[in-house]
Amino acid sequence: MAGLFRVTPATLDVLEALLDGEVEPYGLAIARQAGLATGSVFPILARLERVDWIASSWEDTDRPGPRRRLYRFTPEGMAGARVLLAERRGRAAGQRRGLGGFTSAPEGAR
């Protein structure tokens, strides 16, 4: 994870959206899938591209409207994203079970 200096919940949401095979891999679709504003998503995508976790290219299409910038994981990025998202899911599962958080009072405090 060299270079990926800040992993925010929004970054994890973007990684999750990119891993979802049902979303088209362009910025607005990623933002919608992640439930985030494009003003948050595009800087995250730029940061992921700077650290070589994703690569982008302009679509080649006859579709009307502006061209879309398409994003895809690099092999290193795919592996890193899977690790980060597995950690996120593990933390979420631990919190649901009452682990790692302050979900109950200490003994004798009841």
mmCIF file of N, CA and C in Angstrom:
data_model
loop_
_atom_site.group_PDB
_atom_site.id
_atom_site.type_symbol
_atom_site.label_atom_id
_atom_site.label_comp_id
_atom_site.label_asym_id
_atom_site.label_seq_id
_atom_site.Cartn_x
_atom_site.Cartn_y
_atom_site.Cartn_z
ATOM 1 N N MET A 1 0.815 -1.182 0.000
ATOM 2 C CA MET A 1 0.000 0.000 0.000
ATOM 3 C C MET A 1 0.862 1.250 0.000
ATOM 4 N N ALA A 2 2.026 1.144 -0.530
ATOM 5 C CA ALA A 2 2.913 2.283 -0.597
ATOM 6 C C ALA A 2 2.259 3.407 -1.372
ATOM 7 N N GLY A 3 2.313 4.598 -0.808
ATOM 8 C CA GLY A 3 1.768 5.750 -1.494
ATOM 9 C C GLY A 3 0.317 6.028 -1.186
ATOM 10 N N LEU A 4 -0.430 5.052 -0.740
ATOM 11 C CA LEU A 4 -1.835 5.263 -0.405
ATOM 12 C C LEU A 4 -1.872 5.717 1.045
ATOM 13 N N PHE A 5 -1.538 6.984 1.252
ATOM 14 C CA PHE A 5 -1.284 7.493 2.583
ATOM 15 C C PHE A 5 -2.523 7.737 3.416
ATOM 16 N N ARG A 6 -3.669 7.891 2.801
ATOM 17 C CA ARG A 6 -4.873 8.182 3.569
ATOM 18 C C ARG A 6 -6.023 7.348 3.017
ATOM 19 N N VAL A 7 -6.494 6.438 3.828
ATOM 20 C CA VAL A 7 -7.609 5.599 3.410
ATOM 21 C C VAL A 7 -8.812 5.996 4.257
ATOM 22 N N THR A 8 -9.681 6.760 3.641
ATOM 23 C CA THR A 8 -10.873 7.252 4.323
ATOM 24 C C THR A 8 -12.047 6.314 4.038
ATOM 25 N N PRO A 9 -13.125 6.447 4.798
ATOM 26 C CA PRO A 9 -14.321 5.667 4.460
ATOM 27 C C PRO A 9 -14.789 5.931 3.026
ATOM 28 N N ALA A 10 -14.653 7.172 2.556
ATOM 29 C CA ALA A 10 -15.046 7.484 1.179
ATOM 30 C C ALA A 10 -14.158 6.743 0.175
ATOM 31 N N THR A 11 -12.861 6.650 0.470
ATOM 32 C CA THR A 11 -11.951 5.896 -0.402
ATOM 33 C C THR A 11 -12.376 4.438 -0.459
ATOM 34 N N LEU A 12 -12.726 3.877 0.677
ATOM 35 C CA LEU A 12 -13.186 2.482 0.705
ATOM 36 C C LEU A 12 -14.487 2.325 -0.077
ATOM 37 N N ASP A 13 -15.378 3.315 0.003
ATOM 38 C CA ASP A 13 -16.625 3.264 -0.772
ATOM 39 C C ASP A 13 -16.336 3.263 -2.274
ATOM 40 N N VAL A 14 -15.370 4.077 -2.691
ATOM 41 C CA VAL A 14 -14.989 4.123 -4.111
ATOM 42 C C VAL A 14 -14.372 2.795 -4.535
ATOM 43 N N LEU A 15 -13.491 2.244 -3.710
ATOM 44 C CA LEU A 15 -12.889 0.948 -4.038
ATOM 45 C C LEU A 15 -13.962 -0.128 -4.157
ATOM 46 N N GLU A 16 -14.925 -0.095 -3.248
ATOM 47 C CA GLU A 16 -16.027 -1.067 -3.288
ATOM 48 C C GLU A 16 -16.827 -0.921 -4.590
ATOM 49 N N ALA A 17 -17.100 0.318 -4.980
ATOM 50 C CA ALA A 17 -17.849 0.554 -6.220
ATOM 51 C C ALA A 17 -17.069 0.069 -7.436
ATOM 52 N N LEU A 18 -15.753 0.294 -7.431
ATOM 53 C CA LEU A 18 -14.928 -0.168 -8.550
ATOM 54 C C LEU A 18 -14.888 -1.690 -8.638
ATOM 55 N N LEU A 19 -14.937 -2.353 -7.502
ATOM 56 C CA LEU A 19 -14.918 -3.816 -7.502
ATOM 57 C C LEU A 19 -16.249 -4.411 -7.939
ATOM 58 N N ASP A 20 -17.316 -3.631 -7.819
ATOM 59 C CA ASP A 20 -18.642 -4.109 -8.196
ATOM 60 C C ASP A 20 -18.699 -4.261 -9.715
ATOM 61 N N GLY A 21 -18.839 -5.455 -10.186
ATOM 62 C CA GLY A 21 -18.853 -5.709 -11.621
ATOM 63 C C GLY A 21 -20.074 -5.174 -12.344
ATOM 64 N N GLU A 22 -21.084 -4.716 -11.604
ATOM 65 C CA GLU A 22 -22.303 -4.242 -12.254
ATOM 66 C C GLU A 22 -22.269 -2.764 -12.601
ATOM 67 N N VAL A 23 -21.367 -1.998 -12.019
ATOM 68 C CA VAL A 23 -21.306 -0.566 -12.280
ATOM 69 C C VAL A 23 -20.356 -0.303 -13.446
ATOM 70 N N GLU A 24 -20.766 0.619 -14.342
ATOM 71 C CA GLU A 24 -19.863 1.019 -15.412
ATOM 72 C C GLU A 24 -18.734 1.817 -14.772
ATOM 73 N N PRO A 25 -17.511 1.576 -15.192
ATOM 74 C CA PRO A 25 -16.373 2.156 -14.479
ATOM 75 C C PRO A 25 -16.028 3.589 -14.901
ATOM 76 N N TYR A 26 -17.007 4.490 -14.907
ATOM 77 C CA TYR A 26 -16.709 5.899 -15.167
ATOM 78 C C TYR A 26 -17.132 6.698 -13.941
ATOM 79 N N GLY A 27 -16.588 7.892 -13.813
ATOM 80 C CA GLY A 27 -16.701 8.668 -12.592
ATOM 81 C C GLY A 27 -18.096 8.844 -12.027
ATOM 82 N N LEU A 28 -19.047 9.294 -12.837
ATOM 83 C CA LEU A 28 -20.392 9.537 -12.325
ATOM 84 C C LEU A 28 -21.051 8.245 -11.848
ATOM 85 N N ALA A 29 -20.877 7.155 -12.574
ATOM 86 C CA ALA A 29 -21.455 5.875 -12.157
ATOM 87 C C ALA A 29 -20.809 5.386 -10.862
ATOM 88 N N ILE A 30 -19.512 5.593 -10.723
ATOM 89 C CA ILE A 30 -18.816 5.204 -9.495
ATOM 90 C C ILE A 30 -19.349 6.029 -8.331
ATOM 91 N N ALA A 31 -19.519 7.332 -8.545
ATOM 92 C CA ALA A 31 -20.039 8.217 -7.499
ATOM 93 C C ALA A 31 -21.433 7.782 -7.066
ATOM 94 N N ARG A 32 -22.278 7.483 -8.033
ATOM 95 C CA ARG A 32 -23.640 7.047 -7.698
ATOM 96 C C ARG A 32 -23.619 5.738 -6.914
ATOM 97 N N GLN A 33 -22.817 4.784 -7.367
ATOM 98 C CA GLN A 33 -22.730 3.484 -6.700
ATOM 99 C C GLN A 33 -22.203 3.637 -5.278
ATOM 100 N N ALA A 34 -21.234 4.531 -5.099
ATOM 101 C CA ALA A 34 -20.636 4.739 -3.785
ATOM 102 C C ALA A 34 -21.508 5.618 -2.892
ATOM 103 N N GLY A 35 -22.484 6.306 -3.484
ATOM 104 C CA GLY A 35 -23.336 7.203 -2.711
ATOM 105 C C GLY A 35 -22.620 8.478 -2.301
ATOM 106 N N LEU A 36 -21.700 8.929 -3.144
ATOM 107 C CA LEU A 36 -20.884 10.102 -2.838
ATOM 108 C C LEU A 36 -21.021 11.148 -3.931
ATOM 109 N N ALA A 37 -20.716 12.382 -3.589
ATOM 110 C CA ALA A 37 -20.712 13.465 -4.569
ATOM 111 C C ALA A 37 -19.498 13.323 -5.487
ATOM 112 N N THR A 38 -19.661 13.744 -6.726
ATOM 113 C CA THR A 38 -18.540 13.659 -7.667
ATOM 114 C C THR A 38 -17.364 14.503 -7.195
ATOM 115 N N GLY A 39 -17.628 15.572 -6.466
ATOM 116 C CA GLY A 39 -16.558 16.404 -5.928
ATOM 117 C C GLY A 39 -15.684 15.675 -4.922
ATOM 118 N N SER A 40 -16.188 14.598 -4.362
ATOM 119 C CA SER A 40 -15.398 13.754 -3.470
ATOM 120 C C SER A 40 -14.747 12.615 -4.240
ATOM 121 N N VAL A 41 -15.458 12.081 -5.215
ATOM 122 C CA VAL A 41 -14.996 10.882 -5.923
ATOM 123 C C VAL A 41 -13.832 11.168 -6.865
ATOM 124 N N PHE A 42 -13.900 12.245 -7.636
ATOM 125 C CA PHE A 42 -12.843 12.487 -8.613
ATOM 126 C C PHE A 42 -11.475 12.722 -7.975
ATOM 127 N N PRO A 43 -11.364 13.434 -6.843
ATOM 128 C CA PRO A 43 -10.047 13.514 -6.192
ATOM 129 C C PRO A 43 -9.550 12.154 -5.690
ATOM 130 N N ILE A 44 -10.452 11.318 -5.236
ATOM 131 C CA ILE A 44 -10.061 9.972 -4.795
ATOM 132 C C ILE A 44 -9.557 9.169 -5.984
ATOM 133 N N LEU A 45 -10.268 9.235 -7.100
ATOM 134 C CA LEU A 45 -9.823 8.523 -8.301
ATOM 135 C C LEU A 45 -8.462 9.031 -8.758
ATOM 136 N N ALA A 46 -8.255 10.341 -8.710
ATOM 137 C CA ALA A 46 -6.958 10.904 -9.109
ATOM 138 C C ALA A 46 -5.845 10.410 -8.185
ATOM 139 N N ARG A 47 -6.124 10.344 -6.892
ATOM 140 C CA ARG A 47 -5.123 9.861 -5.932
ATOM 141 C C ARG A 47 -4.816 8.383 -6.174
ATOM 142 N N LEU A 48 -5.857 7.593 -6.421
ATOM 143 C CA LEU A 48 -5.640 6.164 -6.694
ATOM 144 C C LEU A 48 -4.835 5.966 -7.971
ATOM 145 N N GLU A 49 -5.048 6.845 -8.938
ATOM 146 C CA GLU A 49 -4.279 6.742 -10.181
ATOM 147 C C GLU A 49 -2.827 7.158 -9.959
ATOM 148 N N ARG A 50 -2.596 8.179 -9.132
ATOM 149 C CA ARG A 50 -1.220 8.612 -8.840
ATOM 150 C C ARG A 50 -0.399 7.529 -8.166
ATOM 151 N N VAL A 51 -1.047 6.704 -7.347
ATOM 152 C CA VAL A 51 -0.305 5.641 -6.653
ATOM 153 C C VAL A 51 -0.368 4.314 -7.411
ATOM 154 N N ASP A 52 -0.846 4.377 -8.657
ATOM 155 C CA ASP A 52 -0.884 3.218 -9.559
ATOM 156 C C ASP A 52 -1.790 2.086 -9.078
ATOM 157 N N TRP A 53 -2.862 2.434 -8.380
ATOM 158 C CA TRP A 53 -3.854 1.424 -8.019
ATOM 159 C C TRP A 53 -4.894 1.291 -9.115
ATOM 160 N N ILE A 54 -5.112 2.365 -9.871
ATOM 161 C CA ILE A 54 -6.032 2.311 -10.999
ATOM 162 C C ILE A 54 -5.369 2.982 -12.198
ATOM 163 N N ALA A 55 -5.890 2.661 -13.359
ATOM 164 C CA ALA A 55 -5.472 3.303 -14.601
ATOM 165 C C ALA A 55 -6.748 3.793 -15.274
ATOM 166 N N SER A 56 -6.614 4.818 -16.082
ATOM 167 C CA SER A 56 -7.797 5.341 -16.755
ATOM 168 C C SER A 56 -7.520 5.550 -18.231
ATOM 169 N N SER A 57 -8.592 5.600 -18.978
ATOM 170 C CA SER A 57 -8.506 5.878 -20.408
ATOM 171 C C SER A 57 -9.840 6.471 -20.846
ATOM 172 N N TRP A 58 -9.821 7.183 -21.948
ATOM 173 C CA TRP A 58 -11.056 7.756 -22.473
ATOM 174 C C TRP A 58 -11.784 6.698 -23.286
ATOM 175 N N GLU A 59 -13.089 6.626 -23.125
ATOM 176 C CA GLU A 59 -13.864 5.648 -23.874
ATOM 177 C C GLU A 59 -13.833 5.989 -25.354
ATOM 178 N N ASP A 60 -13.941 4.962 -26.150
ATOM 179 C CA ASP A 60 -13.994 5.096 -27.603
ATOM 180 C C ASP A 60 -15.379 4.632 -28.013
ATOM 181 N N THR A 61 -16.276 5.585 -28.269
ATOM 182 C CA THR A 61 -17.659 5.229 -28.520
ATOM 183 C C THR A 61 -18.322 6.197 -29.470
ATOM 184 N N ASP A 62 -19.403 5.734 -30.053
ATOM 185 C CA ASP A 62 -20.234 6.600 -30.896
ATOM 186 C C ASP A 62 -21.437 7.115 -30.113
ATOM 187 N N ARG A 63 -21.483 6.822 -28.836
ATOM 188 C CA ARG A 63 -22.572 7.263 -27.975
ATOM 189 C C ARG A 63 -22.629 8.789 -27.994
ATOM 190 N N PRO A 64 -23.833 9.370 -28.068
ATOM 191 C CA PRO A 64 -23.914 10.831 -28.027
ATOM 192 C C PRO A 64 -23.499 11.358 -26.649
ATOM 193 N N GLY A 65 -23.003 12.564 -26.621
ATOM 194 C CA GLY A 65 -22.592 13.175 -25.366
ATOM 195 C C GLY A 65 -21.088 13.141 -25.211
ATOM 196 N N PRO A 66 -20.623 13.717 -24.123
ATOM 197 C CA PRO A 66 -19.176 13.763 -23.902
ATOM 198 C C PRO A 66 -18.597 12.375 -23.628
ATOM 199 N N ARG A 67 -17.338 12.230 -24.000
ATOM 200 C CA ARG A 67 -16.659 10.964 -23.709
ATOM 201 C C ARG A 67 -16.514 10.797 -22.205
ATOM 202 N N ARG A 68 -16.459 9.564 -21.780
ATOM 203 C CA ARG A 68 -16.286 9.235 -20.369
ATOM 204 C C ARG A 68 -14.869 8.742 -20.134
ATOM 205 N N ARG A 69 -14.363 9.060 -18.970
ATOM 206 C CA ARG A 69 -13.067 8.523 -18.552
ATOM 207 C C ARG A 69 -13.361 7.240 -17.793
ATOM 208 N N LEU A 70 -12.805 6.133 -18.263
ATOM 209 C CA LEU A 70 -13.051 4.817 -17.689
ATOM 210 C C LEU A 70 -11.891 4.430 -16.776
ATOM 211 N N TYR A 71 -12.220 3.827 -15.651
ATOM 212 C CA TYR A 71 -11.223 3.460 -14.648
ATOM 213 C C TYR A 71 -11.194 1.946 -14.481
ATOM 214 N N ARG A 72 -9.987 1.410 -14.275
ATOM 215 C CA ARG A 72 -9.831 -0.021 -14.012
ATOM 216 C C ARG A 72 -8.669 -0.205 -13.043
ATOM 217 N N PHE A 73 -8.746 -1.266 -12.265
ATOM 218 C CA PHE A 73 -7.683 -1.562 -11.316
ATOM 219 C C PHE A 73 -6.432 -2.041 -12.026
ATOM 220 N N THR A 74 -5.289 -1.701 -11.459
ATOM 221 C CA THR A 74 -4.041 -2.357 -11.825
ATOM 222 C C THR A 74 -3.983 -3.629 -10.970
ATOM 223 N N PRO A 75 -3.125 -4.576 -11.311
ATOM 224 C CA PRO A 75 -3.033 -5.784 -10.470
ATOM 225 C C PRO A 75 -2.719 -5.449 -9.003
ATOM 226 N N GLU A 76 -1.785 -4.518 -8.771
ATOM 227 C CA GLU A 76 -1.448 -4.123 -7.404
ATOM 228 C C GLU A 76 -2.654 -3.476 -6.711
ATOM 229 N N GLY A 77 -3.372 -2.639 -7.455
ATOM 230 C CA GLY A 77 -4.540 -1.974 -6.886
ATOM 231 C C GLY A 77 -5.656 -2.940 -6.547
ATOM 232 N N MET A 78 -5.877 -3.911 -7.401
ATOM 233 C CA MET A 78 -6.913 -4.911 -7.147
ATOM 234 C C MET A 78 -6.601 -5.686 -5.868
ATOM 235 N N ALA A 79 -5.350 -6.106 -5.740
ATOM 236 C CA ALA A 79 -4.952 -6.853 -4.544
ATOM 237 C C ALA A 79 -5.069 -5.977 -3.300
ATOM 238 N N GLY A 80 -4.606 -4.754 -3.384
ATOM 239 C CA GLY A 80 -4.677 -3.846 -2.250
ATOM 240 C C GLY A 80 -6.101 -3.526 -1.853
ATOM 241 N N ALA A 81 -6.954 -3.308 -2.843
ATOM 242 C CA ALA A 81 -8.365 -2.998 -2.566
ATOM 243 C C ALA A 81 -9.040 -4.168 -1.868
ATOM 244 N N ARG A 82 -8.758 -5.360 -2.318
ATOM 245 C CA ARG A 82 -9.365 -6.538 -1.674
ATOM 246 C C ARG A 82 -8.932 -6.657 -0.215
ATOM 247 N N VAL A 83 -7.671 -6.372 0.063
ATOM 248 C CA VAL A 83 -7.180 -6.431 1.439
ATOM 249 C C VAL A 83 -7.873 -5.378 2.291
ATOM 250 N N LEU A 84 -7.913 -4.138 1.809
ATOM 251 C CA LEU A 84 -8.537 -3.057 2.578
ATOM 252 C C LEU A 84 -10.017 -3.335 2.832
ATOM 253 N N LEU A 85 -10.707 -3.823 1.810
ATOM 254 C CA LEU A 85 -12.138 -4.076 1.973
ATOM 255 C C LEU A 85 -12.396 -5.280 2.872
ATOM 256 N N ALA A 86 -11.516 -6.262 2.848
ATOM 257 C CA ALA A 86 -11.659 -7.391 3.772
ATOM 258 C C ALA A 86 -11.455 -6.917 5.207
ATOM 259 N N GLU A 87 -10.492 -6.021 5.408
ATOM 260 C CA GLU A 87 -10.276 -5.452 6.744
ATOM 261 C C GLU A 87 -11.502 -4.668 7.197
ATOM 262 N N ARG A 88 -12.071 -3.898 6.270
ATOM 263 C CA ARG A 88 -13.270 -3.118 6.597
ATOM 264 C C ARG A 88 -14.415 -4.043 7.001
ATOM 265 N N ARG A 89 -14.606 -5.091 6.237
ATOM 266 C CA ARG A 89 -15.696 -6.028 6.542
ATOM 267 C C ARG A 89 -15.443 -6.730 7.877
ATOM 268 N N GLY A 90 -14.192 -7.042 8.151
ATOM 269 C CA GLY A 90 -13.848 -7.673 9.423
ATOM 270 C C GLY A 90 -14.129 -6.751 10.592
ATOM 271 N N ARG A 91 -13.784 -5.476 10.451
ATOM 272 C CA ARG A 91 -14.070 -4.508 11.517
ATOM 273 C C ARG A 91 -15.566 -4.351 11.706
ATOM 274 N N ALA A 92 -16.301 -4.285 10.604
ATOM 275 C CA ALA A 92 -17.756 -4.129 10.696
ATOM 276 C C ALA A 92 -18.383 -5.342 11.371
ATOM 277 N N ALA A 93 -17.900 -6.528 11.027
ATOM 278 C CA ALA A 93 -18.435 -7.740 11.654
ATOM 279 C C ALA A 93 -18.093 -7.757 13.136
ATOM 280 N N GLY A 94 -16.893 -7.328 13.497
ATOM 281 C CA GLY A 94 -16.497 -7.274 14.894
ATOM 282 C C GLY A 94 -17.341 -6.291 15.681
ATOM 283 N N GLN A 95 -17.669 -5.176 15.086
ATOM 284 C CA GLN A 95 -18.502 -4.183 15.762
ATOM 285 C C GLN A 95 -19.917 -4.708 15.948
ATOM 286 N N ARG A 96 -20.408 -5.452 14.966
ATOM 287 C CA ARG A 96 -21.757 -6.021 15.100
ATOM 288 C C ARG A 96 -21.800 -7.046 16.222
ATOM 289 N N ARG A 97 -20.670 -7.728 16.458
ATOM 290 C CA ARG A 97 -20.609 -8.728 17.533
ATOM 291 C C ARG A 97 -20.252 -8.094 18.867
ATOM 292 N N GLY A 98 -19.992 -6.786 18.878
ATOM 293 C CA GLY A 98 -19.628 -6.125 20.116
ATOM 294 C C GLY A 98 -18.149 -6.158 20.406
ATOM 295 N N LEU A 99 -17.327 -6.469 19.414
ATOM 296 C CA LEU A 99 -15.884 -6.506 19.596
ATOM 297 C C LEU A 99 -15.283 -5.195 19.130
ATOM 298 N N GLY A 100 -14.247 -4.767 19.803
ATOM 299 C CA GLY A 100 -13.517 -3.591 19.344
ATOM 300 C C GLY A 100 -14.221 -2.279 19.609
ATOM 301 N N GLY A 101 -15.308 -2.289 20.295
ATOM 302 C CA GLY A 101 -16.024 -1.056 20.589
ATOM 303 C C GLY A 101 -16.493 -1.059 22.023
ATOM 304 N N PHE A 102 -17.108 -0.007 22.425
ATOM 305 C CA PHE A 102 -17.609 0.132 23.791
ATOM 306 C C PHE A 102 -19.095 -0.103 23.763
ATOM 307 N N THR A 103 -19.473 -1.333 23.561
ATOM 308 C CA THR A 103 -20.896 -1.646 23.426
ATOM 309 C C THR A 103 -21.524 -2.109 24.712
ATOM 310 N N SER A 104 -20.728 -2.432 25.718
ATOM 311 C CA SER A 104 -21.307 -2.850 26.982
ATOM 312 C C SER A 104 -20.519 -2.223 28.127
ATOM 313 N N ALA A 105 -21.161 -2.084 29.259
ATOM 314 C CA ALA A 105 -20.510 -1.488 30.419
ATOM 315 C C ALA A 105 -19.539 -2.476 31.032
ATOM 316 N N PRO A 106 -18.457 -1.986 31.648
ATOM 317 C CA PRO A 106 -17.508 -2.889 32.312
ATOM 318 C C PRO A 106 -18.169 -3.589 33.491
ATOM 319 N N GLU A 107 -17.600 -4.719 33.878
ATOM 320 C CA GLU A 107 -18.139 -5.473 35.016
ATOM 321 C C GLU A 107 -18.221 -4.578 36.240
ATOM 322 N N GLY A 108 -19.309 -4.681 36.968
ATOM 323 C CA GLY A 108 -19.492 -3.921 38.189
ATOM 324 C C GLY A 108 -20.051 -2.529 37.969
ATOM 325 N N ALA A 109 -20.161 -2.089 36.738
ATOM 326 C CA ALA A 109 -20.653 -0.742 36.457
ATOM 327 C C ALA A 109 -22.151 -0.758 36.166
ATOM 328 N N ARG A 110 -22.772 -1.907 36.268
ATOM 329 C CA ARG A 110 -24.184 -2.005 35.888
ATOM 330 C C ARG A 110 -25.089 -1.689 37.014
#
